[in-house]
Short mmCIF file of C-alpha atoms in Angstrom, two decimals:
data_model
loop_
_atom_site.label_atom_id
_atom_site.label_comp_id
_atom_site.label_asym_id
_atom_site.label_seq_id
_atom_site.Cartn_x
_atom_site.Cartn_y
_atom_site.Cartn_z
CA UNK A 1299 34.94 20.23 -8.58
CA UNK A 1300 34.37 17.76 -5.78
CA UNK A 1301 35.46 14.19 -6.66
CA UNK A 1302 32.75 11.96 -8.14
CA UNK A 1303 33.07 8.16 -7.93
CA UNK A 1304 32.88 6.32 -11.14
CA UNK A 1305 29.86 4.41 -12.65
CA UNK A 1306 27.61 3.26 -9.80
CA UNK A 1307 25.79 0.12 -10.54
CA UNK A 1308 22.19 0.66 -12.27
CA UNK A 1309 19.17 0.62 -10.12
CA UNK A 1310 17.26 -2.61 -9.64
CA UNK A 1311 14.24 -2.52 -12.08
CA UNK A 1312 11.94 -3.97 -9.48
CA UNK A 1313 12.12 -0.96 -6.93
CA UNK A 1314 11.53 1.66 -9.50
CA UNK A 1315 8.31 3.70 -9.38
CA UNK A 1316 5.14 1.92 -10.39
CA UNK A 1317 3.26 2.80 -13.68
CA UNK A 1318 0.38 4.26 -11.40
CA UNK A 1319 1.71 6.28 -8.43
CA UNK A 1320 -1.65 6.66 -6.47
CA UNK A 1321 -4.52 4.13 -7.37
CA UNK A 1322 -6.41 5.55 -4.40
CA UNK A 1323 -7.49 8.92 -5.40
CA UNK A 1324 -10.60 10.06 -7.22
CA UNK A 1325 -9.77 12.97 -9.50
CA UNK A 1326 -13.21 13.63 -10.98
CA UNK A 1327 -13.54 17.50 -11.50
CA UNK A 1328 -17.02 18.67 -12.05
CA UNK A 1329 -17.47 21.76 -14.41
CA UNK A 1330 -20.13 24.23 -13.84
CA UNK A 1331 -22.15 22.87 -16.56
CA UNK A 1332 -22.00 19.24 -15.06
CA UNK A 1333 -22.95 20.66 -11.63
CA UNK A 1334 -25.96 22.69 -12.99
CA UNK A 1335 -27.04 19.48 -14.89
CA UNK A 1336 -26.86 17.32 -11.73
CA UNK A 1337 -28.84 19.92 -9.76
CA UNK A 1338 -31.67 20.22 -12.37
CA UNK A 1339 -31.79 16.47 -12.74
CA UNK A 1340 -31.52 15.75 -9.28
CA UNK A 1341 -34.51 17.94 -8.27
CA UNK A 1342 -36.65 15.62 -10.17
CA UNK A 1343 -34.87 12.24 -9.94
CA UNK A 1344 -33.58 12.05 -6.36
CA UNK A 1345 -37.27 12.22 -4.67
CA UNK A 1346 -38.76 9.96 -7.17
CA UNK A 1347 -35.66 7.42 -6.79
CA UNK A 1348 -35.86 7.66 -2.94
CA UNK A 1349 -39.58 6.83 -2.89
CA UNK A 1350 -39.10 3.96 -5.24
CA UNK A 1351 -35.95 2.54 -3.30
CA UNK A 1352 -38.00 2.84 -0.13
CA UNK A 1353 -40.75 0.70 -1.59
CA UNK A 1354 -38.44 -1.86 -2.82
CA UNK A 1355 -36.77 -2.08 0.71
CA UNK A 1356 -40.24 -2.46 2.34
CA UNK A 1357 -41.01 -5.48 0.33
CA UNK A 1358 -37.38 -6.96 0.36
CA UNK A 1359 -36.98 -6.76 4.18
CA UNK A 1360 -39.90 -9.09 5.13
CA UNK A 1361 -38.89 -11.55 2.31
CA UNK A 1362 -35.25 -11.78 3.68
CA UNK A 1363 -36.80 -11.97 7.22
CA UNK A 1364 -38.64 -15.03 6.10
CA UNK A 1365 -35.84 -16.65 4.29
CA UNK A 1366 -33.51 -16.38 7.29
CA UNK A 1367 -35.90 -17.22 10.19
CA UNK A 1368 -34.51 -19.72 12.58
CA UNK A 1369 -31.63 -20.41 10.07
CA UNK A 1370 -28.23 -20.19 12.10
CA UNK A 1371 -25.22 -18.09 10.92
CA UNK A 1372 -22.87 -19.47 13.39
CA UNK A 1373 -21.57 -22.80 14.70
CA UNK A 1374 -22.28 -25.93 12.35
CA UNK A 1375 -23.80 -23.84 9.52
CA UNK A 1376 -25.24 -25.70 6.66
CA UNK A 1377 -25.95 -24.33 3.24
CA UNK A 1378 -29.52 -23.06 2.40
CA UNK A 1379 -31.70 -25.76 0.60
CA UNK A 1380 -35.02 -26.18 -0.54
CA UNK A 1381 -37.48 -23.32 -0.50
CA UNK A 1382 -35.00 -21.06 1.12
CA UNK A 1383 -32.37 -21.41 -1.58
CA UNK A 1384 -35.05 -20.96 -4.26
CA UNK A 1385 -36.20 -17.71 -2.80
CA UNK A 1386 -32.80 -16.43 -2.60
CA UNK A 1387 -31.80 -17.11 -6.13
CA UNK A 1388 -35.08 -15.96 -7.51
CA UNK A 1389 -37.06 -13.69 -5.41
CA UNK A 1390 -34.38 -11.94 -3.68
CA UNK A 1391 -32.28 -11.66 -6.84
CA UNK A 1392 -35.18 -10.11 -8.60
CA UNK A 1393 -35.69 -7.48 -5.82
CA UNK A 1394 -32.00 -6.81 -5.89
CA UNK A 1395 -32.12 -6.06 -9.57
CA UNK A 1396 -35.12 -3.79 -8.98
CA UNK A 1397 -33.29 -1.92 -6.30
CA UNK A 1398 -30.39 -1.14 -8.54
CA UNK A 1399 -32.68 -0.24 -11.57
CA UNK A 1400 -34.47 2.34 -9.12
CA UNK A 1401 -31.08 3.83 -8.66
CA UNK A 1402 -30.72 4.29 -12.49
CA UNK A 1403 -28.28 1.45 -13.04
CA UNK A 1404 -28.04 -0.12 -16.48
CA UNK A 1405 -26.31 -3.58 -16.27
CA UNK A 1406 -24.46 -4.98 -19.32
CA UNK A 1407 -23.47 -8.68 -18.74
CA UNK A 1408 -20.77 -10.24 -20.94
CA UNK A 1409 -19.37 -13.78 -20.82
CA UNK A 1410 -21.03 -16.78 -19.06
CA UNK A 1411 -21.06 -17.70 -15.40
CA UNK A 1412 -20.14 -21.31 -14.51
CA UNK A 1413 -21.43 -23.44 -11.85
CA UNK A 1414 -20.04 -23.77 -8.37
CA UNK A 1415 -18.82 -27.11 -9.41
CA UNK A 1416 -16.61 -25.98 -12.26
CA UNK A 1417 -15.36 -22.73 -10.36
CA UNK A 1418 -16.18 -22.51 -6.56
CA UNK A 1419 -14.77 -19.08 -6.32
CA UNK A 1420 -15.64 -15.89 -8.26
CA UNK A 1421 -12.70 -13.14 -8.11
CA UNK A 1422 -13.98 -9.69 -8.79
CA UNK A 1423 -11.92 -6.90 -9.81
CA UNK A 1424 -11.36 -3.83 -9.95
CA UNK A 1425 -13.17 -2.89 -6.63
CA UNK A 1426 -13.86 0.65 -6.75
CA UNK A 1427 -16.97 1.50 -5.05
CA UNK A 1428 -19.90 0.48 -2.69
CA UNK A 1429 -22.11 0.15 -5.77
CA UNK A 1430 -20.12 -3.02 -6.59
CA UNK A 1431 -22.60 -5.13 -4.57
CA UNK A 1432 -24.45 -5.19 -7.90
CA UNK A 1433 -22.24 -8.02 -8.86
CA UNK A 1434 -23.60 -10.25 -6.22
CA UNK A 1435 -27.17 -9.62 -7.69
CA UNK A 1436 -25.98 -10.53 -11.22
CA UNK A 1437 -24.11 -13.71 -9.94
CA UNK A 1438 -27.24 -15.15 -8.29
CA UNK A 1439 -26.41 -14.23 -4.71
CA UNK A 1440 -23.25 -16.25 -3.88
CA UNK A 1441 -21.64 -16.25 -0.54
CA UNK A 1442 -19.39 -13.38 0.38
CA UNK A 1443 -16.92 -12.46 3.03
CA UNK A 1444 -18.18 -9.97 5.54
CA UNK A 1445 -17.44 -8.61 8.85
CA UNK A 1446 -19.57 -9.75 11.66
CA UNK A 1447 -20.62 -6.13 12.43
CA UNK A 1448 -22.51 -5.88 9.26
CA UNK A 1449 -25.08 -8.50 10.49
CA UNK A 1450 -26.23 -5.75 13.14
CA UNK A 1451 -26.76 -3.11 10.52
CA UNK A 1452 -30.40 -2.24 10.38
CA UNK A 1453 -32.52 -3.33 7.49
CA UNK A 1454 -29.23 -4.41 5.41
CA UNK A 1455 -28.04 -6.57 7.93
CA UNK A 1456 -30.98 -9.00 7.25
CA UNK A 1457 -30.07 -8.88 3.41
CA UNK A 1458 -26.49 -9.90 4.13
CA UNK A 1459 -27.69 -12.78 6.18
CA UNK A 1460 -29.42 -14.17 2.99
CA UNK A 1461 -25.91 -14.45 1.45
CA UNK A 1462 -24.72 -16.83 4.22
CA UNK A 1463 -21.39 -14.80 4.28
CA UNK A 1464 -18.07 -16.02 5.49
CA UNK A 1465 -17.79 -14.01 8.72
CA UNK A 1466 -14.68 -12.06 9.77
CA UNK A 1467 -14.29 -10.81 13.34
CA UNK A 1468 -11.83 -8.21 14.43
CA UNK A 1469 -12.07 -9.36 18.03
CA UNK A 1470 -11.09 -12.95 17.33
CA UNK A 1471 -7.30 -13.32 17.01
CA UNK A 1472 -7.90 -16.42 15.01
CA UNK A 1473 -10.29 -14.87 12.62
CA UNK A 1474 -8.02 -14.99 9.56
CA UNK A 1475 -7.24 -18.62 10.05
CA UNK A 1476 -10.88 -19.51 10.59
CA UNK A 1477 -11.96 -17.44 7.57
CA UNK A 1478 -9.53 -19.25 5.34
CA UNK A 1479 -10.55 -22.61 6.58
CA UNK A 1480 -14.15 -21.69 5.94
CA UNK A 1481 -13.56 -20.45 2.37
CA UNK A 1482 -11.54 -23.84 1.75
CA UNK A 1483 -14.32 -25.96 3.19
CA UNK A 1484 -17.05 -24.24 1.02
CA UNK A 1485 -14.80 -24.24 -2.02
CA UNK A 1486 -14.36 -28.03 -1.79
CA UNK A 1487 -17.88 -28.92 -0.91
CA UNK A 1488 -18.67 -30.36 -4.39
CA UNK A 1489 -21.48 -27.68 -5.31
CA UNK A 1490 -23.21 -28.07 -1.98
CA UNK A 1491 -22.49 -24.44 -1.19
CA UNK A 1492 -23.14 -21.65 -3.52
CA UNK A 1493 -20.10 -19.92 -5.05
CA UNK A 1494 -17.74 -17.73 -2.82
CA UNK A 1495 -17.59 -14.14 -4.30
CA UNK A 1496 -14.43 -12.34 -3.22
CA UNK A 1497 -12.94 -8.87 -4.00
CA UNK A 1498 -9.24 -9.96 -3.78
CA UNK A 1499 -7.85 -6.41 -3.80
CA UNK A 1500 -9.29 -5.91 -0.37
CA UNK A 1501 -9.95 -2.18 -0.67
CA UNK A 1502 -11.37 0.20 -3.03
CA UNK A 1503 -9.23 1.91 -5.99
CA UNK A 1504 -9.82 4.27 -8.89
CA UNK A 1505 -9.84 1.51 -11.45
CA UNK A 1506 -6.53 2.77 -13.09
CA UNK A 1507 -4.75 -0.47 -12.31
CA UNK A 1508 -5.01 -3.63 -10.38
CA UNK A 1509 -3.28 -3.57 -7.01
CA UNK A 1510 -1.94 -6.64 -5.04
CA UNK A 1511 -4.49 -9.52 -4.80
CA UNK A 1512 -4.80 -11.07 -1.24
CA UNK A 1513 -4.31 -14.87 -1.19
CA UNK A 1514 -7.56 -15.93 0.52
CA UNK A 1515 -9.32 -16.81 -2.71
CA UNK A 1516 -6.56 -18.56 -4.09
CA UNK A 1517 -5.39 -20.77 -1.10
CA UNK A 1518 -7.98 -23.68 -1.54
CA UNK A 1519 -6.22 -24.28 -4.97
CA UNK A 1520 -9.55 -24.73 -6.65
CA UNK A 1521 -10.65 -23.36 -10.18
CA UNK A 1522 -11.37 -19.54 -9.87
CA UNK A 1523 -13.63 -17.57 -12.46
CA UNK A 1524 -12.48 -13.89 -12.78
CA UNK A 1525 -15.18 -11.46 -12.98
CA UNK A 1526 -14.37 -7.83 -14.31
CA UNK A 1527 -16.32 -4.65 -13.40
CA UNK A 1528 -16.34 -1.46 -15.62
CA UNK A 1529 -18.17 1.82 -15.29
CA UNK A 1530 -18.01 3.17 -18.87
CA UNK A 1531 -19.72 6.53 -18.13
CA UNK A 1532 -18.87 9.95 -19.26
CA UNK A 1533 -18.89 11.26 -15.69
CA UNK A 1534 -17.53 9.10 -13.09
CA UNK A 1535 -20.01 9.36 -10.14
CA UNK A 1536 -19.31 5.97 -8.61
CA UNK A 1537 -15.61 5.84 -7.64
CA UNK A 1538 -15.29 5.70 -3.81
CA UNK A 1539 -11.59 5.85 -2.76
CA UNK A 1540 -9.50 7.14 0.09
CA UNK A 1541 -9.06 10.51 -1.38
CA UNK A 1542 -12.05 12.08 -3.11
CA UNK A 1543 -15.88 12.40 -2.89
CA UNK A 1544 -17.70 11.24 0.25
CA UNK A 1545 -20.05 8.22 0.01
CA UNK A 1546 -23.16 10.73 0.44
CA UNK A 1547 -21.91 12.94 -2.38
CA UNK A 1548 -21.31 9.97 -4.61
CA UNK A 1549 -24.75 8.63 -3.97
CA UNK A 1550 -26.64 12.02 -4.57
CA UNK A 1551 -24.55 12.43 -7.81
CA UNK A 1552 -25.40 8.94 -9.01
CA UNK A 1553 -28.97 9.36 -8.34
CA UNK A 1554 -28.92 12.58 -10.26
CA UNK A 1555 -27.86 10.94 -13.38
CA UNK A 1556 -30.24 9.75 -16.16
CA UNK A 1557 -28.63 6.27 -15.80
CA UNK A 1558 -25.50 4.79 -14.88
CA UNK A 1559 -23.99 1.92 -16.88
CA UNK A 1560 -22.06 -0.88 -15.31
CA UNK A 1561 -20.46 -3.79 -17.32
CA UNK A 1562 -19.95 -7.09 -15.63
CA UNK A 1563 -17.73 -9.51 -17.61
CA UNK A 1564 -17.25 -13.22 -16.65
CA UNK A 1565 -13.93 -14.61 -17.94
CA UNK A 1566 -13.26 -18.43 -18.44
CA UNK A 1567 -12.39 -20.23 -15.31
CA UNK A 1568 -8.67 -20.17 -14.30
CA UNK A 1569 -7.57 -23.90 -13.25
CA UNK A 1570 -4.34 -23.71 -11.09
CA UNK A 1571 -1.36 -25.72 -12.04
CA UNK A 1572 0.30 -28.06 -9.47
CA UNK A 1573 2.79 -25.39 -8.79
CA UNK A 1574 0.11 -22.65 -8.51
CA UNK A 1575 -1.80 -25.07 -6.02
CA UNK A 1576 1.48 -24.89 -3.79
CA UNK A 1577 1.83 -21.40 -4.14
CA UNK A 1578 -1.40 -19.24 -3.65
CA UNK A 1579 0.71 -16.06 -4.20
CA UNK A 1580 1.70 -17.21 -7.69
CA UNK A 1581 -1.97 -18.38 -8.56
CA UNK A 1582 -3.19 -14.95 -7.45
CA UNK A 1583 -0.64 -13.15 -9.67
CA UNK A 1584 -1.44 -15.19 -12.53
CA UNK A 1585 -5.11 -14.40 -12.35
CA UNK A 1586 -4.41 -10.84 -11.80
CA UNK A 1587 -2.33 -10.54 -14.86
CA UNK A 1588 -5.14 -12.25 -16.90
CA UNK A 1589 -7.73 -9.77 -15.65
CA UNK A 1590 -5.26 -6.84 -16.16
CA UNK A 1591 -4.81 -7.65 -19.67
CA UNK A 1592 -8.55 -8.10 -20.47
CA UNK A 1593 -9.12 -4.60 -18.69
CA UNK A 1594 -6.05 -2.89 -20.43
CA UNK A 1595 -4.42 -1.56 -17.30
CA UNK A 1596 -1.16 -2.11 -15.37
CA UNK A 1597 -0.67 -3.93 -12.17
CA UNK A 1598 1.09 -2.43 -9.08
CA UNK A 1599 2.20 -3.86 -5.65
CA UNK A 1600 -0.02 -1.40 -3.72
CA UNK A 1601 -2.25 -3.01 -0.94
CA UNK A 1602 -4.44 -1.98 1.85
CA UNK A 1603 -1.50 -1.38 4.11
CA UNK A 1604 -0.50 1.52 1.76
CA UNK A 1605 -4.04 3.04 2.69
CA UNK A 1606 -3.13 2.74 6.37
CA UNK A 1607 0.17 4.43 5.68
CA UNK A 1608 -1.70 7.08 3.79
CA UNK A 1609 -3.88 7.90 6.84
CA UNK A 1610 -0.77 7.82 9.04
CA UNK A 1611 0.99 10.42 6.66
CA UNK A 1612 -2.10 12.59 7.07
CA UNK A 1613 -1.93 12.32 10.83
CA UNK A 1614 1.63 13.36 10.58
CA UNK A 1615 0.74 16.62 8.50
CA UNK A 1616 2.23 15.01 5.39
CA UNK A 1617 0.15 14.91 2.02
CA UNK A 1618 -1.69 11.39 2.38
CA UNK A 1619 -0.09 10.17 -0.88
CA UNK A 1620 3.23 10.66 0.75
CA UNK A 1621 2.62 7.16 2.49
CA UNK A 1622 2.30 5.25 -0.71
CA UNK A 1623 5.24 2.84 -1.09
CA UNK A 1624 3.79 -0.18 -2.90
CA UNK A 1625 3.93 -2.00 0.49
CA UNK A 1626 3.82 -5.48 -0.79
CA UNK A 1627 6.97 -5.09 -2.86
CA UNK A 1628 8.87 -3.12 -0.26
CA UNK A 1629 8.00 -5.46 2.49
CA UNK A 1630 9.03 -8.45 0.50
CA UNK A 1631 12.32 -7.21 -1.09
CA UNK A 1632 13.43 -5.34 2.01
CA UNK A 1633 12.07 -7.72 4.75
CA UNK A 1634 10.16 -5.01 6.62
CA UNK A 1635 6.81 -5.22 8.28
CA UNK A 1636 4.10 -2.53 8.54
CA UNK A 1637 5.16 -1.34 11.97
CA UNK A 1638 8.88 -0.87 10.62
CA UNK A 1639 7.69 1.25 7.64
CA UNK A 1640 5.29 3.23 9.88
CA UNK A 1641 8.28 3.90 12.18
CA UNK A 1642 10.19 5.18 8.96
CA UNK A 1643 7.30 7.36 8.00
CA UNK A 1644 7.63 9.04 11.29
CA UNK A 1645 11.33 9.72 10.92
CA UNK A 1646 10.57 10.93 7.46
CA UNK A 1647 7.91 13.47 8.77
CA UNK A 1648 10.33 14.90 11.16
CA UNK A 1649 12.60 15.61 8.37
CA UNK A 1650 9.87 16.88 5.93
CA UNK A 1651 7.69 18.72 8.34
CA UNK A 1652 8.87 22.15 6.95
CA UNK A 1653 8.51 21.13 3.34
CA UNK A 1654 5.41 21.27 1.18
CA UNK A 1655 4.43 18.06 -1.05
CA UNK A 1656 5.99 15.69 1.15
CA UNK A 1657 9.46 15.65 -0.66
CA UNK A 1658 12.85 16.68 0.68
CA UNK A 1659 15.41 18.73 -0.93
CA UNK A 1660 19.10 18.58 -0.26
CA UNK A 1661 18.82 21.87 1.71
CA UNK A 1662 16.23 20.29 3.97
CA UNK A 1663 18.20 17.14 4.09
CA UNK A 1664 21.24 18.90 5.58
CA UNK A 1665 19.14 21.02 7.83
CA UNK A 1666 17.77 17.92 9.43
CA UNK A 1667 21.12 16.28 9.91
CA UNK A 1668 22.37 19.64 11.37
CA UNK A 1669 25.07 19.79 8.60
CA UNK A 1670 26.11 21.90 5.87
CA UNK A 1671 25.94 20.76 2.13
CA UNK A 1672 29.14 19.19 1.22
CA UNK A 1673 30.50 16.65 -1.25
CA UNK A 1674 29.90 13.63 1.00
CA UNK A 1675 26.40 14.87 1.84
CA UNK A 1676 25.62 15.41 -1.69
CA UNK A 1677 26.57 11.96 -2.74
CA UNK A 1678 24.42 10.48 0.14
CA UNK A 1679 21.53 12.47 -1.12
CA UNK A 1680 22.23 11.31 -4.62
CA UNK A 1681 22.06 7.64 -3.39
CA UNK A 1682 18.59 8.20 -1.77
CA UNK A 1683 17.26 10.21 -4.87
CA UNK A 1684 16.57 7.16 -6.88
CA UNK A 1685 14.85 9.11 -9.86
CA UNK A 1686 17.26 11.91 -10.02
CA UNK A 1687 14.76 14.76 -9.60
CA UNK A 1688 16.61 16.47 -6.83
CA UNK A 1689 14.15 15.57 -3.94
CA UNK A 1690 13.61 12.51 -1.91
CA UNK A 1691 10.10 11.15 -1.26
CA UNK A 1692 8.99 8.66 1.56
CA UNK A 1693 9.49 5.72 -0.84
CA UNK A 1694 12.91 6.60 -1.76
CA UNK A 1695 13.72 7.46 1.87
CA UNK A 1696 12.64 3.93 3.08
CA UNK A 1697 14.58 2.23 0.41
CA UNK A 1698 17.77 4.41 1.23
CA UNK A 1699 17.52 3.82 4.98
CA UNK A 1700 17.07 0.00 4.75
CA UNK A 1701 19.47 -0.57 1.90
CA UNK A 1702 22.16 2.04 2.28
CA UNK A 1703 22.18 3.16 6.00
CA UNK A 1704 21.36 0.38 8.23
CA UNK A 1705 23.91 -2.00 6.78
CA UNK A 1706 26.59 0.77 7.16
CA UNK A 1707 25.44 1.10 10.99
CA UNK A 1708 27.79 -1.83 12.10
CA UNK A 1709 29.78 -1.97 15.36
CA UNK A 1710 33.09 -1.98 13.40
CA UNK A 1711 32.04 1.16 11.45
CA UNK A 1712 30.90 2.83 14.63
CA UNK A 1713 34.06 1.87 16.54
CA UNK A 1714 36.19 3.20 13.64
CA UNK A 1715 34.27 6.55 13.45
CA UNK A 1716 34.45 6.93 17.23
CA UNK A 1717 38.27 6.37 17.21
CA UNK A 1718 38.62 8.97 14.43
CA UNK A 1719 36.82 11.53 16.63
CA UNK A 1720 38.82 10.35 19.78
CA UNK A 1721 42.15 11.80 18.85
CA UNK A 1722 43.71 11.61 22.30
CA UNK A 1723 42.35 7.95 22.80
CA UNK A 1724 40.69 8.47 26.10
CA UNK A 1725 37.42 6.77 25.18
CA UNK A 1726 35.45 9.93 25.01
CA UNK A 1727 34.85 12.78 22.52
CA UNK A 1728 35.20 16.40 23.69
CA UNK A 1729 33.49 19.22 21.88
CA UNK A 1730 36.86 20.47 20.32
CA UNK A 1731 37.67 16.96 19.03
CA UNK A 1732 34.06 16.57 17.58
CA UNK A 1733 34.07 20.13 15.81
CA UNK A 1734 37.72 19.77 14.55
CA UNK A 1735 37.21 16.41 12.51
CA UNK A 1736 33.86 17.64 11.10
CA UNK A 1737 35.35 20.80 9.99
CA UNK A 1738 38.14 18.92 8.33
CA UNK A 1739 35.75 16.31 6.79
CA UNK A 1740 33.25 18.76 5.53
CA UNK A 1741 35.61 21.53 4.33
CA UNK A 1742 33.68 24.24 6.30
CA UNK A 1743 36.01 26.41 8.69
CA UNK A 1744 33.14 28.24 10.44
CA UNK A 1745 31.10 24.97 11.13
CA UNK A 1746 29.02 25.37 14.45
CA UNK A 1747 28.33 21.78 15.81
CA UNK A 1748 26.90 22.87 19.17
CA UNK A 1749 23.29 21.61 18.60
CA UNK A 1750 24.42 18.21 17.08
CA UNK A 1751 26.99 17.69 19.85
CA UNK A 1752 24.35 18.42 22.50
CA UNK A 1753 22.00 15.82 20.73
CA UNK A 1754 24.50 13.15 21.04
CA UNK A 1755 25.67 14.06 24.51
CA UNK A 1756 22.62 12.62 26.18
CA UNK A 1757 23.74 13.11 29.69
CA UNK A 1758 25.09 16.63 29.09
CA UNK A 1759 28.45 15.68 30.57
CA UNK A 1760 30.30 17.68 28.07
CA UNK A 1761 31.78 14.77 26.27
CA UNK A 1762 30.56 11.90 24.25
CA UNK A 1763 31.11 8.28 25.31
CA UNK A 1764 30.92 5.39 22.87
CA UNK A 1765 27.65 4.18 24.30
CA UNK A 1766 25.96 7.66 23.58
CA UNK A 1767 27.80 7.54 20.06
CA UNK A 1768 26.30 4.10 19.23
CA UNK A 1769 22.88 4.90 20.61
CA UNK A 1770 22.56 8.13 18.59
CA UNK A 1771 23.65 6.15 15.44
CA UNK A 1772 21.10 3.51 16.02
CA UNK A 1773 18.41 6.06 15.83
CA UNK A 1774 20.07 8.18 13.15
CA UNK A 1775 21.36 5.65 10.64
CA UNK A 1776 21.92 8.39 8.12
CA UNK A 1777 25.13 9.62 9.83
CA UNK A 1778 26.71 6.01 9.57
CA UNK A 1779 26.28 6.02 5.76
CA UNK A 1780 27.41 9.69 5.50
CA UNK A 1781 30.72 8.83 7.50
CA UNK A 1782 31.35 5.80 5.13
CA UNK A 1783 30.70 7.88 2.03
CA UNK A 1784 33.17 10.57 3.35
CA UNK A 1785 35.65 7.88 3.74
CA UNK A 1786 35.24 6.55 0.28
CA UNK A 1787 35.36 10.02 -1.17
CA UNK A 1788 38.43 10.68 0.61
CA UNK A 1789 40.03 7.39 -0.65
CA UNK A 1790 38.80 8.11 -4.26
CA UNK A 1791 40.47 11.42 -4.14
CA UNK A 1792 43.68 10.05 -2.87
CA UNK A 1793 43.73 7.57 -5.76
CA UNK A 1794 43.03 10.19 -8.34
CA UNK A 1795 45.92 12.39 -7.04
CA UNK A 1796 48.47 9.43 -6.84
CA UNK A 1797 50.87 9.01 -9.86
CA UNK A 1798 50.20 6.40 -12.44
CA UNK A 1799 53.07 4.36 -10.95
CA UNK A 1800 51.54 4.53 -7.62
CA UNK A 1801 48.07 3.47 -8.81
CA UNK A 1802 49.51 0.31 -10.80
CA UNK A 1803 51.47 -0.64 -7.55
CA UNK A 1804 48.24 -0.45 -5.57
CA UNK A 1805 46.63 -3.73 -4.30
CA UNK A 1806 44.32 -4.91 -7.20
CA UNK A 1807 41.76 -5.88 -4.42
CA UNK A 1808 41.50 -2.19 -3.42
CA UNK A 1809 40.87 -0.99 -6.98
CA UNK A 1810 37.85 -3.39 -7.16
CA UNK A 1811 36.16 -2.33 -4.07
CA UNK A 1812 35.32 1.26 -5.03
CA UNK A 1813 32.29 1.34 -2.89
CA UNK A 1814 30.34 -0.61 -0.52
CA UNK A 1815 27.06 1.29 -1.32
CA UNK A 1816 27.57 0.62 -5.00
CA UNK A 1817 27.91 -3.05 -4.48
CA UNK A 1818 24.40 -3.28 -2.74
CA UNK A 1819 21.88 -4.64 -5.18
CA UNK A 1820 19.32 -1.99 -4.80
#
């Protein structure tokens, strides 16, 4: 039996898998009976509702045009007052309710909405569909955060103007800073501006959990009123996520229902403590926990960046969910930026290209490294495999490479490894030296290392210099950790084979330092 080192330290709980693995998937499966019901009802309801919606839009657009006529959206923007504000809060709100009523929505409101003086910001979650705009109607048309491009949308762009949104521009490099400044200004206007309504999750989920709240709504340090959204319907026809029904399909399914219930609940305003005023992230976390408890769901550290990774995974022919890593947590604990994680995803895709499901087995791990399965490789694989299921997913790969492999990729370790290969000390490694050591280290007599040797020998000179050795190790950090793991196993085996007297005479410091990898707080 190959030697196994004793009692590695337990995994850090904060890096274990979240309660909800993928909050960005719509898993509604329609039965044949449900499809037949939707078709039969849709034949009658969809045309009628389409006509009614068109009539409401025909009335709403000229009203919105009158309200926003000669009222600037950029520059020194002032809040609407007088008849403009009255028409927004009464006429436009009534037309908005009529619009959603024509689509078949039945609205149930719980709790009381407070004034903009008591809570200048409304934080709405979970955000799960384009139908969530109904909360703006119920809340009396507060200001929102919207992309500049939305103003140019035919018909609906004029409706967005009535909300006097805080505008975000992708072309403006200072857009984020300007948006935060504008939200802060409106939140501290003493009631001059309407409340600012924000979906702090920043993207749509399937309502199974609350993902990371972005800090924009919490930076001003003013009271925030949490607003919950629920869709307690037997058939879910509203959830619009990154994996699932298209927007057109959801719209048709929703219009084909007799009615669709939406519950909007206003929770008591949350007043930040002095500590939370100084830390928007802490305030956001507190509000999220309160909302999650009221909803009866868990919280995770997923964010919009996970969605971007999902798209990248799909482009790399991996399952989209392979890109989910809980980016907020991973980036904070491992000090990684999105570009770093994206680069690791590309490396993982190269390893997992031949496997289905985006999970790597030890055979595929060995094949990618161009090495046979050996005790050292098995232990390295076990260090990556955090949940012990015999496979490595992308999340485990990112953690393993960052915590285990890159710290082992030091100049001292690389120089030691190079010297072990370079048996004649001529500052270069021949193919014979390279193969001989690996055969000894991996315990395989018929090992063919031609492919791996050629990959390291960048200039095809027939030998490996230290520069080539170092360059290869930098782009393939798994080999450095494999090398240190092999040395640790050899050392442990030597200690096991030594007599009791020899072990007692050994340096106590050596006995305490069984494994550098086990000392890592991962």
